[in-house]
mmCIF file of C-alpha atoms and ligand atoms in Angstrom:
data_model
loop_
_atom_site.group_PDB
_atom_site.id
_atom_site.type_symbol
_atom_site.label_atom_id
_atom_site.label_comp_id
_atom_site.label_asym_id
_atom_site.label_seq_id
_atom_site.Cartn_x
_atom_site.Cartn_y
_atom_site.Cartn_z
ATOM 1 C CA MET A 1 77.134 41.784 137.950
ATOM 2 C CA SER A 2 73.864 41.577 135.999
ATOM 3 C CA LYS A 3 71.169 39.407 137.553
ATOM 4 C CA PHE A 4 70.276 38.276 134.048
ATOM 5 C CA LEU A 5 72.126 35.434 132.369
ATOM 6 C CA LYS A 6 73.368 34.714 128.874
ATOM 7 C CA ILE A 7 72.152 31.251 127.986
ATOM 8 C CA GLY A 8 72.893 29.129 124.913
ATOM 9 C CA ILE A 9 70.280 26.475 124.105
ATOM 10 C CA THR A 10 70.748 23.519 121.768
ATOM 11 C CA CYS A 11 67.912 21.142 120.940
ATOM 12 C CA TYR A 12 66.388 19.251 118.033
ATOM 13 C CA PRO A 13 64.688 22.193 116.327
ATOM 14 C CA SER A 14 62.234 20.429 114.061
ATOM 15 C CA LEU A 15 60.809 17.457 115.915
ATOM 16 C CA GLY A 16 59.677 16.069 119.196
ATOM 17 C CA GLY A 17 58.681 17.170 122.643
ATOM 18 C CA SER A 18 62.274 17.824 123.713
ATOM 19 C CA GLY A 19 62.555 20.555 121.057
ATOM 20 C CA VAL A 20 59.191 21.981 122.107
ATOM 21 C CA VAL A 21 60.150 22.107 125.798
ATOM 22 C CA ALA A 22 63.597 23.603 125.031
ATOM 23 C CA THR A 23 62.114 26.298 122.789
ATOM 24 C CA GLU A 24 59.300 27.203 125.176
ATOM 25 C CA LEU A 25 61.820 27.412 128.017
ATOM 26 C CA GLY A 26 64.030 29.710 125.949
ATOM 27 C CA LYS A 27 61.073 31.968 125.170
ATOM 28 C CA LEU A 28 60.054 32.215 128.835
ATOM 29 C CA LEU A 29 63.647 32.898 129.947
ATOM 30 C CA ALA A 30 63.905 35.664 127.350
ATOM 31 C CA GLU A 31 60.631 37.194 128.551
ATOM 32 C CA LYS A 32 62.105 37.294 132.051
ATOM 33 C CA GLY A 33 65.078 39.285 130.817
ATOM 34 C CA HIS A 34 67.745 36.661 130.178
ATOM 35 C CA GLN A 35 69.556 36.695 126.835
ATOM 36 C CA VAL A 36 68.886 33.437 125.002
ATOM 37 C CA HIS A 37 70.961 32.147 122.077
ATOM 38 C CA PHE A 38 69.595 29.151 120.170
ATOM 39 C CA ILE A 39 72.423 27.165 118.545
ATOM 40 C CA THR A 40 70.777 24.701 116.160
ATOM 41 C CA HIS A 41 70.829 23.549 112.524
ATOM 42 C CA SER A 42 67.551 25.348 111.739
ATOM 43 C CA ILE A 43 65.191 27.743 113.492
ATOM 44 C CA PRO A 44 63.247 25.840 116.171
ATOM 45 C CA PHE A 45 59.707 25.451 114.803
ATOM 46 C CA ARG A 46 58.070 26.791 117.965
ATOM 47 C CA LEU A 47 60.198 29.951 117.837
ATOM 48 C CA GLY A 48 58.635 31.542 114.763
ATOM 49 C CA THR A 49 60.494 33.975 112.585
ATOM 50 C CA THR A 50 59.379 37.331 113.968
ATOM 51 C CA PHE A 51 61.863 39.325 116.042
ATOM 52 C CA GLN A 52 61.613 38.613 119.754
ATOM 53 C CA LYS A 53 63.417 40.625 122.400
ATOM 54 C CA ASN A 54 66.386 38.802 123.979
ATOM 55 C CA ILE A 55 66.247 35.868 121.538
ATOM 56 C CA PHE A 56 69.024 35.156 119.036
ATOM 57 C CA TYR A 57 69.572 32.322 116.598
ATOM 58 C CA HIS A 58 72.930 30.902 115.475
ATOM 59 C CA GLU A 59 72.816 28.421 112.616
ATOM 60 C CA VAL A 60 75.151 25.420 112.587
ATOM 61 C CA GLU A 61 76.635 24.969 109.129
ATOM 62 C CA VAL A 62 78.304 21.700 108.262
ATOM 63 C CA ASN A 63 81.435 21.428 106.144
ATOM 64 C CA ASP A 64 80.805 18.722 103.520
ATOM 65 C CA TYR A 65 84.318 18.558 102.050
ATOM 66 C CA TYR A 66 84.565 15.711 99.541
ATOM 67 C CA VAL A 67 86.795 13.483 101.689
ATOM 68 C CA PHE A 68 84.043 13.081 104.269
ATOM 69 C CA LYS A 69 81.821 10.073 103.828
ATOM 70 C CA TYR A 70 79.517 11.615 106.494
ATOM 71 C CA PRO A 71 79.469 15.422 106.957
ATOM 72 C CA PRO A 72 80.719 16.045 110.542
ATOM 73 C CA TYR A 73 77.633 17.724 112.044
ATOM 74 C CA ASP A 74 78.635 16.993 115.634
ATOM 75 C CA LEU A 75 82.011 18.713 115.251
ATOM 76 C CA ALA A 76 80.420 21.696 113.520
ATOM 77 C CA LEU A 77 77.921 21.991 116.377
ATOM 78 C CA ALA A 78 80.642 21.789 119.060
ATOM 79 C CA THR A 79 82.683 24.466 117.278
ATOM 80 C CA LYS A 80 79.638 26.723 116.858
ATOM 81 C CA MET A 81 78.770 26.324 120.532
ATOM 82 C CA ALA A 82 82.301 27.387 121.490
ATOM 83 C CA GLN A 83 82.281 30.334 119.053
ATOM 84 C CA VAL A 84 78.938 31.638 120.313
ATOM 85 C CA ALA A 85 79.972 31.104 123.935
ATOM 86 C CA LYS A 86 83.147 33.170 123.429
ATOM 87 C CA LEU A 87 81.588 35.893 121.281
ATOM 88 C CA GLN A 88 78.498 36.365 123.426
ATOM 89 C CA ASN A 89 80.116 35.623 126.780
ATOM 90 C CA LEU A 90 77.630 32.875 127.566
ATOM 91 C CA ASP A 91 77.241 31.869 131.205
ATOM 92 C CA ILE A 92 75.340 28.667 130.482
ATOM 93 C CA LEU A 93 75.065 26.171 127.656
ATOM 94 C CA HIS A 94 71.835 24.247 128.152
ATOM 95 C CA VAL A 95 71.614 21.182 125.913
ATOM 96 C CA HIS A 96 68.508 19.089 125.451
ATOM 97 C CA TYR A 97 68.929 15.386 124.616
ATOM 98 C CA ALA A 98 72.241 13.667 125.320
ATOM 99 C CA VAL A 99 73.140 12.613 121.781
ATOM 100 C CA PRO A 100 74.992 14.377 120.319
ATOM 101 C CA HIS A 101 74.202 17.620 122.162
ATOM 102 C CA ALA A 102 75.702 16.834 125.583
ATOM 103 C CA VAL A 103 78.804 15.387 123.935
ATOM 104 C CA CYS A 104 79.197 18.507 121.760
ATOM 105 C CA ALA A 105 78.772 20.728 124.830
ATOM 106 C CA PHE A 106 81.558 18.790 126.570
ATOM 107 C CA LEU A 107 83.827 19.477 123.576
ATOM 108 C CA ALA A 108 82.796 23.140 123.471
ATOM 109 C CA LYS A 109 83.668 23.536 127.135
ATOM 110 C CA GLN A 110 87.167 22.190 126.441
ATOM 111 C CA MET A 111 87.558 24.984 123.858
ATOM 112 C CA VAL A 112 86.078 27.768 126.001
ATOM 113 C CA GLY A 113 87.151 26.991 129.554
ATOM 114 C CA ASP A 114 85.476 26.119 132.826
ATOM 115 C CA GLN A 115 83.689 29.474 133.130
ATOM 116 C CA LEU A 116 81.137 28.090 130.652
ATOM 117 C CA LYS A 117 78.738 25.879 132.618
ATOM 118 C CA VAL A 118 76.968 23.025 130.854
ATOM 119 C CA VAL A 119 73.467 21.909 131.843
ATOM 120 C CA THR A 120 72.180 18.736 130.181
ATOM 121 C CA THR A 121 68.512 17.784 130.139
ATOM 122 C CA LEU A 122 67.739 14.135 129.446
ATOM 123 C CA HIS A 123 64.433 13.634 127.683
ATOM 124 C CA GLY A 124 63.849 9.930 127.198
ATOM 125 C CA THR A 125 65.092 7.769 124.373
ATOM 126 C CA ASP A 126 68.557 9.328 124.724
ATOM 127 C CA ILE A 127 68.701 7.043 127.793
ATOM 128 C CA THR A 128 66.013 4.400 127.320
ATOM 129 C CA VAL A 129 67.164 3.511 123.786
ATOM 130 C CA LEU A 130 70.516 5.100 122.877
ATOM 131 C CA ALA A 131 72.325 4.594 126.183
ATOM 132 C CA GLN A 132 71.581 0.859 125.876
ATOM 133 C CA ASP A 133 73.616 0.828 122.660
ATOM 134 C CA GLU A 134 77.207 -0.237 123.378
ATOM 135 C CA THR A 135 78.497 2.026 120.586
ATOM 136 C CA LEU A 136 77.176 5.091 122.446
ATOM 137 C CA LYS A 137 76.969 4.113 126.116
ATOM 138 C CA ASP A 138 80.449 5.210 127.282
ATOM 139 C CA LEU A 139 80.194 8.483 125.383
ATOM 140 C CA ILE A 140 76.817 9.296 126.933
ATOM 141 C CA ARG A 141 78.143 8.415 130.411
ATOM 142 C CA LEU A 142 81.121 10.745 129.881
ATOM 143 C CA ALA A 143 78.927 13.633 128.702
ATOM 144 C CA ILE A 144 76.570 13.197 131.653
ATOM 145 C CA ASN A 145 79.342 12.922 134.229
ATOM 146 C CA GLU A 146 81.129 15.971 132.808
ATOM 147 C CA SER A 147 78.028 18.221 132.728
ATOM 148 C CA ASP A 148 77.875 20.813 135.503
ATOM 149 C CA ALA A 149 74.245 19.876 136.100
ATOM 150 C CA VAL A 150 72.028 17.170 134.696
ATOM 151 C CA THR A 151 68.257 17.247 134.731
ATOM 152 C CA ALA A 152 65.711 14.631 133.659
ATOM 153 C CA VAL A 153 62.014 14.964 132.922
ATOM 154 C CA SER A 154 60.750 12.321 135.363
ATOM 155 C CA ASN A 155 61.832 10.336 138.399
ATOM 156 C CA ASP A 156 61.535 7.221 136.296
ATOM 157 C CA LEU A 157 64.065 8.602 133.818
ATOM 158 C CA ILE A 158 66.438 9.529 136.668
ATOM 159 C CA ARG A 159 66.200 5.953 137.977
ATOM 160 C CA GLU A 160 66.757 4.458 134.526
ATOM 161 C CA THR A 161 69.746 6.764 133.846
ATOM 162 C CA ARG A 162 71.419 5.594 137.042
ATOM 163 C CA ASP A 163 70.666 1.926 136.289
ATOM 164 C CA VAL A 164 71.671 1.884 132.629
ATOM 165 C CA LEU A 165 74.821 3.988 132.970
ATOM 166 C CA ASP A 166 75.770 2.933 136.484
ATOM 167 C CA ILE A 167 76.271 6.513 137.645
ATOM 168 C CA SER A 168 75.585 8.096 140.998
ATOM 169 C CA ARG A 169 75.835 11.833 140.329
ATOM 170 C CA ASP A 170 72.998 14.209 141.256
ATOM 171 C CA ILE A 171 70.267 14.551 138.668
ATOM 172 C CA ASP A 172 67.640 17.267 139.113
ATOM 173 C CA LEU A 173 64.004 16.548 138.342
ATOM 174 C CA THR A 174 62.575 19.056 135.860
ATOM 175 C CA TYR A 175 59.150 17.965 134.641
ATOM 176 C CA ASN A 176 57.876 19.111 131.260
ATOM 177 C CA PHE A 177 55.549 22.126 131.318
ATOM 178 C CA VAL A 178 53.189 23.981 128.994
ATOM 179 C CA ASP A 179 52.621 27.700 128.515
ATOM 180 C CA LYS A 180 49.363 28.386 130.367
ATOM 181 C CA ARG A 181 48.619 31.316 128.019
ATOM 182 C CA VAL A 182 48.414 28.842 125.134
ATOM 183 C CA TYR A 183 47.194 25.603 126.701
ATOM 184 C CA TYR A 184 43.681 26.062 128.133
ATOM 185 C CA PRO A 185 40.307 24.634 127.070
ATOM 186 C CA ARG A 186 39.282 26.172 123.732
ATOM 187 C CA ASP A 187 35.742 26.619 122.468
ATOM 188 C CA THR A 188 35.347 23.880 119.849
ATOM 189 C CA THR A 189 31.565 24.092 119.321
ATOM 190 C CA SER A 190 31.730 24.875 115.606
ATOM 191 C CA LEU A 191 34.839 22.778 114.826
ATOM 192 C CA ARG A 192 33.507 19.654 116.508
ATOM 193 C CA GLN A 193 30.698 19.174 113.990
ATOM 194 C CA ASP A 194 33.318 18.717 111.228
ATOM 195 C CA PHE A 195 34.461 15.514 112.895
ATOM 196 C CA ALA A 196 31.641 13.996 114.930
ATOM 197 C CA LEU A 197 27.851 13.905 115.192
ATOM 198 C CA PRO A 198 26.366 15.510 118.345
ATOM 199 C CA ASP A 199 25.889 12.145 120.072
ATOM 200 C CA GLU A 200 29.376 10.822 119.205
ATOM 201 C CA LYS A 201 32.448 10.963 121.427
ATOM 202 C CA ILE A 202 35.906 11.956 120.195
ATOM 203 C CA LEU A 203 38.990 9.888 121.027
ATOM 204 C CA MET A 204 42.356 11.306 120.034
ATOM 205 C CA HIS A 205 45.927 10.141 119.636
ATOM 206 C CA ILE A 206 48.809 12.512 118.917
ATOM 207 C CA SER A 207 52.322 11.247 118.260
ATOM 208 C CA ASN A 208 55.208 10.758 115.866
ATOM 209 C CA PHE A 209 53.808 7.317 114.909
ATOM 210 C CA ARG A 210 56.904 5.413 115.972
ATOM 211 C CA PRO A 211 56.816 1.813 117.269
ATOM 212 C CA VAL A 212 57.184 2.954 120.929
ATOM 213 C CA LYS A 213 53.814 4.716 120.633
ATOM 214 C CA ARG A 214 51.988 1.414 119.939
ATOM 215 C CA VAL A 215 49.489 3.118 117.639
ATOM 216 C CA SER A 216 47.969 -0.253 116.734
ATOM 217 C CA ASP A 217 46.877 -0.463 120.405
ATOM 218 C CA VAL A 218 45.124 2.882 119.871
ATOM 219 C CA ILE A 219 43.132 1.322 117.026
ATOM 220 C CA ASP A 220 42.278 -1.785 119.077
ATOM 221 C CA ILE A 221 41.090 0.365 121.986
ATOM 222 C CA PHE A 222 39.036 2.541 119.655
ATOM 223 C CA ALA A 223 37.444 -0.477 117.928
ATOM 224 C CA LYS A 224 36.296 -1.863 121.311
ATOM 225 C CA VAL A 225 35.011 1.510 122.539
ATOM 226 C CA ASN A 226 33.158 2.182 119.295
ATOM 227 C CA GLU A 227 31.245 -1.115 119.693
ATOM 228 C CA GLU A 228 29.734 0.275 122.909
ATOM 229 C CA ILE A 229 29.696 4.045 122.388
ATOM 230 C CA PRO A 230 29.385 5.720 118.950
ATOM 231 C CA SER A 231 32.732 7.505 118.530
ATOM 232 C CA LYS A 232 35.245 9.018 116.166
ATOM 233 C CA LEU A 233 39.020 8.682 116.362
ATOM 234 C CA LEU A 234 41.215 11.637 115.440
ATOM 235 C CA LEU A 235 44.843 10.750 114.647
ATOM 236 C CA VAL A 236 47.238 13.682 114.741
ATOM 237 C CA GLY A 237 50.862 13.553 113.559
ATOM 238 C CA GLU A 238 52.853 11.517 111.102
ATOM 239 C CA GLY A 239 55.623 8.943 111.221
ATOM 240 C CA PRO A 240 56.908 5.577 110.028
ATOM 241 C CA ASP A 241 54.003 3.481 111.361
ATOM 242 C CA LEU A 242 51.293 5.567 109.692
ATOM 243 C CA PRO A 243 50.906 3.462 106.484
ATOM 244 C CA LYS A 244 50.580 0.262 108.532
ATOM 245 C CA ILE A 245 47.970 1.938 110.737
ATOM 246 C CA GLN A 246 45.978 3.046 107.678
ATOM 247 C CA CYS A 247 45.901 -0.600 106.489
ATOM 248 C CA ILE A 248 44.693 -1.857 109.878
ATOM 249 C CA ILE A 249 41.926 0.745 109.949
ATOM 250 C CA ASN A 250 40.778 -0.275 106.454
ATOM 251 C CA GLU A 251 40.888 -3.979 107.303
ATOM 252 C CA LEU A 252 38.749 -3.390 110.390
ATOM 253 C CA GLY A 253 36.229 -1.420 108.298
ATOM 254 C CA LEU A 254 36.745 1.665 110.460
ATOM 255 C CA SER A 255 37.891 4.121 107.811
ATOM 256 C CA ASP A 256 34.672 6.175 107.987
ATOM 257 C CA ARG A 257 35.130 6.596 111.736
ATOM 258 C CA VAL A 258 38.780 7.756 111.733
ATOM 259 C CA HIS A 259 40.097 11.189 110.717
ATOM 260 C CA PHE A 260 43.780 11.680 109.887
ATOM 261 C CA LEU A 261 44.733 15.262 110.711
ATOM 262 C CA GLY A 262 48.440 15.048 109.862
ATOM 263 C CA LYS A 263 50.823 17.410 111.643
ATOM 264 C CA GLN A 264 49.156 20.305 113.449
ATOM 265 C CA ASP A 265 50.666 23.433 114.973
ATOM 266 C CA GLU A 266 47.709 24.669 117.024
ATOM 267 C CA ILE A 267 47.659 21.673 119.336
ATOM 268 C CA ALA A 268 45.628 23.416 122.067
ATOM 269 C CA HIS A 269 42.734 23.933 119.600
ATOM 270 C CA VAL A 270 42.952 20.393 118.277
ATOM 271 C CA ILE A 271 43.278 18.680 121.638
ATOM 272 C CA SER A 272 40.319 20.613 123.058
ATOM 273 C CA LEU A 273 38.136 18.671 120.581
ATOM 274 C CA ALA A 274 38.842 15.415 122.405
ATOM 275 C CA ASP A 275 36.837 13.706 125.130
ATOM 276 C CA VAL A 276 39.781 11.463 125.882
ATOM 277 C CA LEU A 277 43.433 11.180 124.792
ATOM 278 C CA LEU A 278 44.892 7.716 124.211
ATOM 279 C CA LEU A 279 48.584 7.155 125.065
ATOM 280 C CA PRO A 280 49.384 3.414 125.213
ATOM 281 C CA SER A 281 53.180 3.806 124.677
ATOM 282 C CA SER A 282 55.718 1.120 125.539
ATOM 283 C CA LYS A 283 58.265 3.798 126.514
ATOM 284 C CA GLU A 284 57.442 7.347 127.587
ATOM 285 C CA SER A 285 59.759 9.191 129.925
ATOM 286 C CA PHE A 286 57.094 11.843 130.546
ATOM 287 C CA GLY A 287 54.448 12.159 127.802
ATOM 288 C CA LEU A 288 54.249 15.878 127.020
ATOM 289 C CA VAL A 289 51.114 15.343 124.939
ATOM 290 C CA ALA A 290 49.251 14.038 128.017
ATOM 291 C CA LEU A 291 50.169 17.272 129.808
ATOM 292 C CA GLU A 292 49.003 19.348 126.830
ATOM 293 C CA ALA A 293 45.694 17.454 126.995
ATOM 294 C CA MET A 294 45.504 17.835 130.781
ATOM 295 C CA ALA A 295 45.982 21.609 130.512
ATOM 296 C CA CYS A 296 43.005 21.679 128.114
ATOM 297 C CA GLY A 297 40.889 19.633 130.543
ATOM 298 C CA VAL A 298 41.164 16.366 128.587
ATOM 299 C CA PRO A 299 41.915 13.175 130.571
ATOM 300 C CA THR A 300 44.292 10.495 129.290
ATOM 301 C CA VAL A 301 43.797 6.752 129.127
ATOM 302 C CA GLY A 302 47.133 5.065 128.612
ATOM 303 C CA SER A 303 49.842 2.722 129.748
ATOM 304 C CA GLU A 304 51.858 2.683 132.953
ATOM 305 C CA ALA A 305 55.086 3.106 130.951
ATOM 306 C CA GLY A 306 58.014 5.168 132.255
ATOM 307 C CA GLY A 307 57.031 8.528 133.721
ATOM 308 C CA ILE A 308 53.363 8.506 132.640
ATOM 309 C CA PRO A 309 52.154 7.591 136.185
ATOM 310 C CA GLU A 310 53.985 10.658 137.549
ATOM 311 C CA LEU A 311 51.821 12.802 135.312
ATOM 312 C CA VAL A 312 48.510 10.992 134.930
ATOM 313 C CA ILE A 313 47.047 10.113 138.327
ATOM 314 C CA HIS A 314 45.132 6.865 137.890
ATOM 315 C CA GLY A 315 41.484 7.378 138.859
ATOM 316 C CA GLU A 316 41.811 11.174 139.113
ATOM 317 C CA THR A 317 43.105 12.687 135.872
ATOM 318 C CA GLY A 318 42.923 9.549 133.732
ATOM 319 C CA PHE A 319 43.261 5.801 133.811
ATOM 320 C CA LEU A 320 46.364 3.660 133.340
ATOM 321 C CA ALA A 321 46.807 -0.037 132.580
ATOM 322 C CA PRO A 322 49.815 -2.310 131.942
ATOM 323 C CA ILE A 323 51.517 -1.848 128.547
ATOM 324 C CA GLY A 324 49.559 -3.759 125.878
ATOM 325 C CA ASP A 325 46.431 -4.347 127.995
ATOM 326 C CA VAL A 326 44.072 -2.888 125.394
ATOM 327 C CA ALA A 327 40.992 -4.596 126.889
ATOM 328 C CA GLN A 328 41.539 -2.802 130.195
ATOM 329 C CA MET A 329 42.276 0.523 128.493
ATOM 330 C CA ALA A 330 39.096 0.175 126.402
ATOM 331 C CA GLU A 331 37.070 -0.622 129.532
ATOM 332 C CA PHE A 332 38.466 2.467 131.289
ATOM 333 C CA THR A 333 37.685 4.625 128.262
ATOM 334 C CA ILE A 334 34.101 3.342 128.136
ATOM 335 C CA GLN A 335 33.741 4.054 131.868
ATOM 336 C CA LEU A 336 34.998 7.601 131.405
ATOM 337 C CA LEU A 337 32.871 8.342 128.333
ATOM 338 C CA SER A 338 29.642 6.850 129.644
ATOM 339 C CA ASP A 339 29.621 8.602 133.023
ATOM 340 C CA VAL A 340 29.172 12.337 132.450
ATOM 341 C CA ALA A 341 29.787 13.283 136.091
ATOM 342 C CA LEU A 342 33.011 11.256 136.156
ATOM 343 C CA GLY A 343 34.202 12.908 132.925
ATOM 344 C CA GLU A 344 33.529 16.373 134.365
ATOM 345 C CA ARG A 345 35.305 15.518 137.614
ATOM 346 C CA PHE A 346 38.356 14.247 135.738
ATOM 347 C CA SER A 347 38.374 17.290 133.496
ATOM 348 C CA LYS A 348 38.381 19.675 136.491
ATOM 349 C CA ALA A 349 41.117 17.647 138.193
ATOM 350 C CA CYS A 350 43.168 17.819 134.988
ATOM 351 C CA LEU A 351 42.960 21.619 134.837
ATOM 352 C CA LYS A 352 43.932 21.963 138.497
ATOM 353 C CA ARG A 353 46.860 19.533 138.254
ATOM 354 C CA ALA A 354 48.276 21.068 135.080
ATOM 355 C CA ARG A 355 48.083 24.552 136.594
ATOM 356 C CA GLU A 356 49.490 23.686 139.995
ATOM 357 C CA ASP A 357 52.033 20.923 139.386
ATOM 358 C CA PHE A 358 53.312 21.546 135.851
ATOM 359 C CA CYS A 359 53.117 25.314 135.779
ATOM 360 C CA ASP A 360 55.476 27.004 133.315
ATOM 361 C CA THR A 361 56.435 29.662 135.893
ATOM 362 C CA LEU A 362 57.377 27.048 138.471
ATOM 363 C CA ILE A 363 59.479 24.877 136.150
ATOM 364 C CA THR A 364 61.225 27.839 134.502
ATOM 365 C CA LYS A 365 62.136 29.043 137.967
ATOM 366 C CA LYS A 366 63.553 25.617 138.777
ATOM 367 C CA TYR A 367 65.810 25.774 135.697
ATOM 368 C CA GLU A 368 66.941 29.291 136.691
ATOM 369 C CA GLU A 369 67.838 28.065 140.179
ATOM 370 C CA ILE A 370 69.959 25.316 138.615
ATOM 371 C CA TYR A 371 71.739 27.878 136.389
ATOM 372 C CA TYR A 372 72.598 30.153 139.335
ATOM 373 C CA ARG A 373 73.680 27.137 141.392
ATOM 374 C CA VAL A 374 76.209 25.873 138.831
ATOM 375 C CA LEU A 375 77.524 29.418 138.447
ATOM 376 C CA GLY A 376 78.020 29.588 142.202
ATOM 377 C CA ARG A 377 75.787 32.663 142.353
ATOM 378 C CA GLU A 378 72.942 33.569 144.665
ATOM 379 C CA VAL A 379 69.507 33.415 143.076
ATOM 380 C CA PRO A 380 68.591 37.112 142.740
ATOM 381 C CA ASN A 381 65.923 37.995 145.239
ATOM 382 C CA THR A 382 63.691 39.763 142.794
ATOM 383 C CA GLU A 383 59.998 39.587 142.187
ATOM 384 C CA TYR A 384 60.422 38.102 138.758
ATOM 385 C CA LEU A 385 61.523 34.832 140.319
ATOM 386 C CA ASN A 386 58.663 34.767 142.795
ATOM 387 C CA GLU A 387 55.573 34.694 140.600
ATOM 388 C CA VAL A 388 53.075 32.106 141.766
ATOM 389 C CA CYS A 389 51.074 29.630 139.750
ATOM 390 C CA GLY A 390 47.411 28.816 140.030
HETATM 391 O O1 GMT B 401 62.766 10.360 123.045
HETATM 392 C C1 GMT B 401 62.038 10.516 122.060
HETATM 393 O O2 GMT B 401 61.451 9.632 121.464
HETATM 394 C C2 GMT B 401 61.872 11.870 121.540
HETATM 395 C C3 GMT B 401 61.666 12.837 122.641
HETATM 396 C C4 GMT B 401 61.357 14.126 122.000
HETATM 397 O O3 GMT B 401 62.265 14.789 121.558
HETATM 398 O O4 GMT B 401 60.170 14.439 121.962
HETATM 399 O O5 GMT B 401 60.562 12.472 123.507
HETATM 400 C C5 GMT B 401 60.870 12.398 124.835
HETATM 401 O O6 GMT B 401 60.934 13.707 125.377
HETATM 402 C C6 GMT B 401 59.701 14.360 125.630
HETATM 403 C C7 GMT B 401 59.992 15.739 126.204
HETATM 404 O O7 GMT B 401 60.695 15.664 127.400
HETATM 405 C C8 GMT B 401 58.850 13.493 126.591
HETATM 406 O O8 GMT B 401 57.633 14.144 126.896
HETATM 407 C C9 GMT B 401 58.579 12.143 125.918
HETATM 408 O O9 GMT B 401 57.879 11.325 126.818
HETATM 409 C C10 GMT B 401 59.897 11.478 125.552
HETATM 410 N N1 GMT B 401 59.614 10.288 124.712
HETATM 411 C C11 GMT B 401 59.885 9.052 125.120
HETATM 412 O O10 GMT B 401 60.367 8.789 126.200
HETATM 413 C C12 GMT B 401 59.561 7.975 124.142
#
C-alpha cells in the first residue's frame, strides 16, 4: 500500500482565511507526495493556474433547470465529491467550513461508502454565527457528528462548538499556519516612503470589512494614536462596511492620513510595511491575519475575542484589551510605538513564536496524522514526516 494518500479538498475558493488555509495545506501535502484534488466551484485563488505536480482541480457545475427557484449548488457539490472520490479512489475528503461543505461530504459518503473518510475543519463563523441559527443547527450537528474526524482552529472554537451544538465528540486542535517561505519580514525601505514620512509610524488593518471586524474601532484607535504620534493608517481589503468607514474618516478629517489599498495578493510585502497591526474584532476564532503579521515580525494590538489570545500573547507578541475598549487599545499602541526597545523585543518574539508554534511543517504533519488515524493506518515512519521547524 502506498504511503501517500489521495485527498479531496473542498473550501471556499475565492474568499477568506479558511480558503487560504485549505489551499496552502493542499499545496504542502502535494509537495510531500500526496495526490490532492480540489473540488470547488472555481480555482482557489491561492492555487494559481500553472501546473503543479500532484494537484488536480475538479469544477462543480450547477444545473440551473428552469423549475429551480435556487440552483442546487449543494447537491451538485455532493455529487461531484462522490464522483471524484470514486474515479480517483480518494482516501480522504477534507472539507473546510461546515456549511454546506461538511453536509455535502456526509451525502457524498452515503454515495461512495465507508471507505471514504471525511475530515471536517471548523473555521469560525460556521459555528459562532451559523450554528446559532435554528434553521441550520441540527444539520451542522449531524454533519459534525458523522465526520470521521473534526478539527477546529482554536481551543476557543472547540469549546464553543461543544456548547452551541451540545456535542461531546473528539475535536482535534489544528491551528492556522503560514508558509514560512512566503511569510518573513520583507525589505520595505523604498515602498514605505510612498505611504509615510520618515518620522511617521504605520498602523495597518487587513480584513473583509464585515461588522465582526469592528473597523470603526480601528479608526477610533488610529485617531487617538495619531494625536500623540504622527502616523498613517493603511486599510487593506474590501467589504460591506467600507463605504461607512470612508465617511467616518472624512468626518474626522483624517482622509489625508489614511491609505486604502483595496485587496492585495502579496500580503507578506504589504504587512511588512506596518509597525503594528490592529485587530479589534468582536468574533475571531483564530485571526489568520495576526499570524501573517507575526511571521513578518509585526505585533498585533487587538481584542480578546475568541481564539486571538491563543495566538497573540499579551505583553509579549502584542497587546489585547476587552472587545470595544478602544481607549485601552490606543494606549497599548502608543506604548508599543513610542518605546523602540519594546517594539524590537515584540518583533523578535513574534518571529520566534510564528516559527516555532505555528510552523507550516508542524501543522501539516498534524493533519497527516489525523488522516492516517481515521484510515486506521500507521503513520509511515519516513523522514518526510519528521522535518523540524525553527
Ligand atoms: O468565519 C468567517 O468569517 C470566515 C472565515 C474565513 O473563511 O476566513 O474566517 C474564519 O476562519 C479563519 C481561518 O481559519 C480564521 O483565521 C478567522 O479567525 C475566522 N473568522 C472568524 O472567526 C470571524
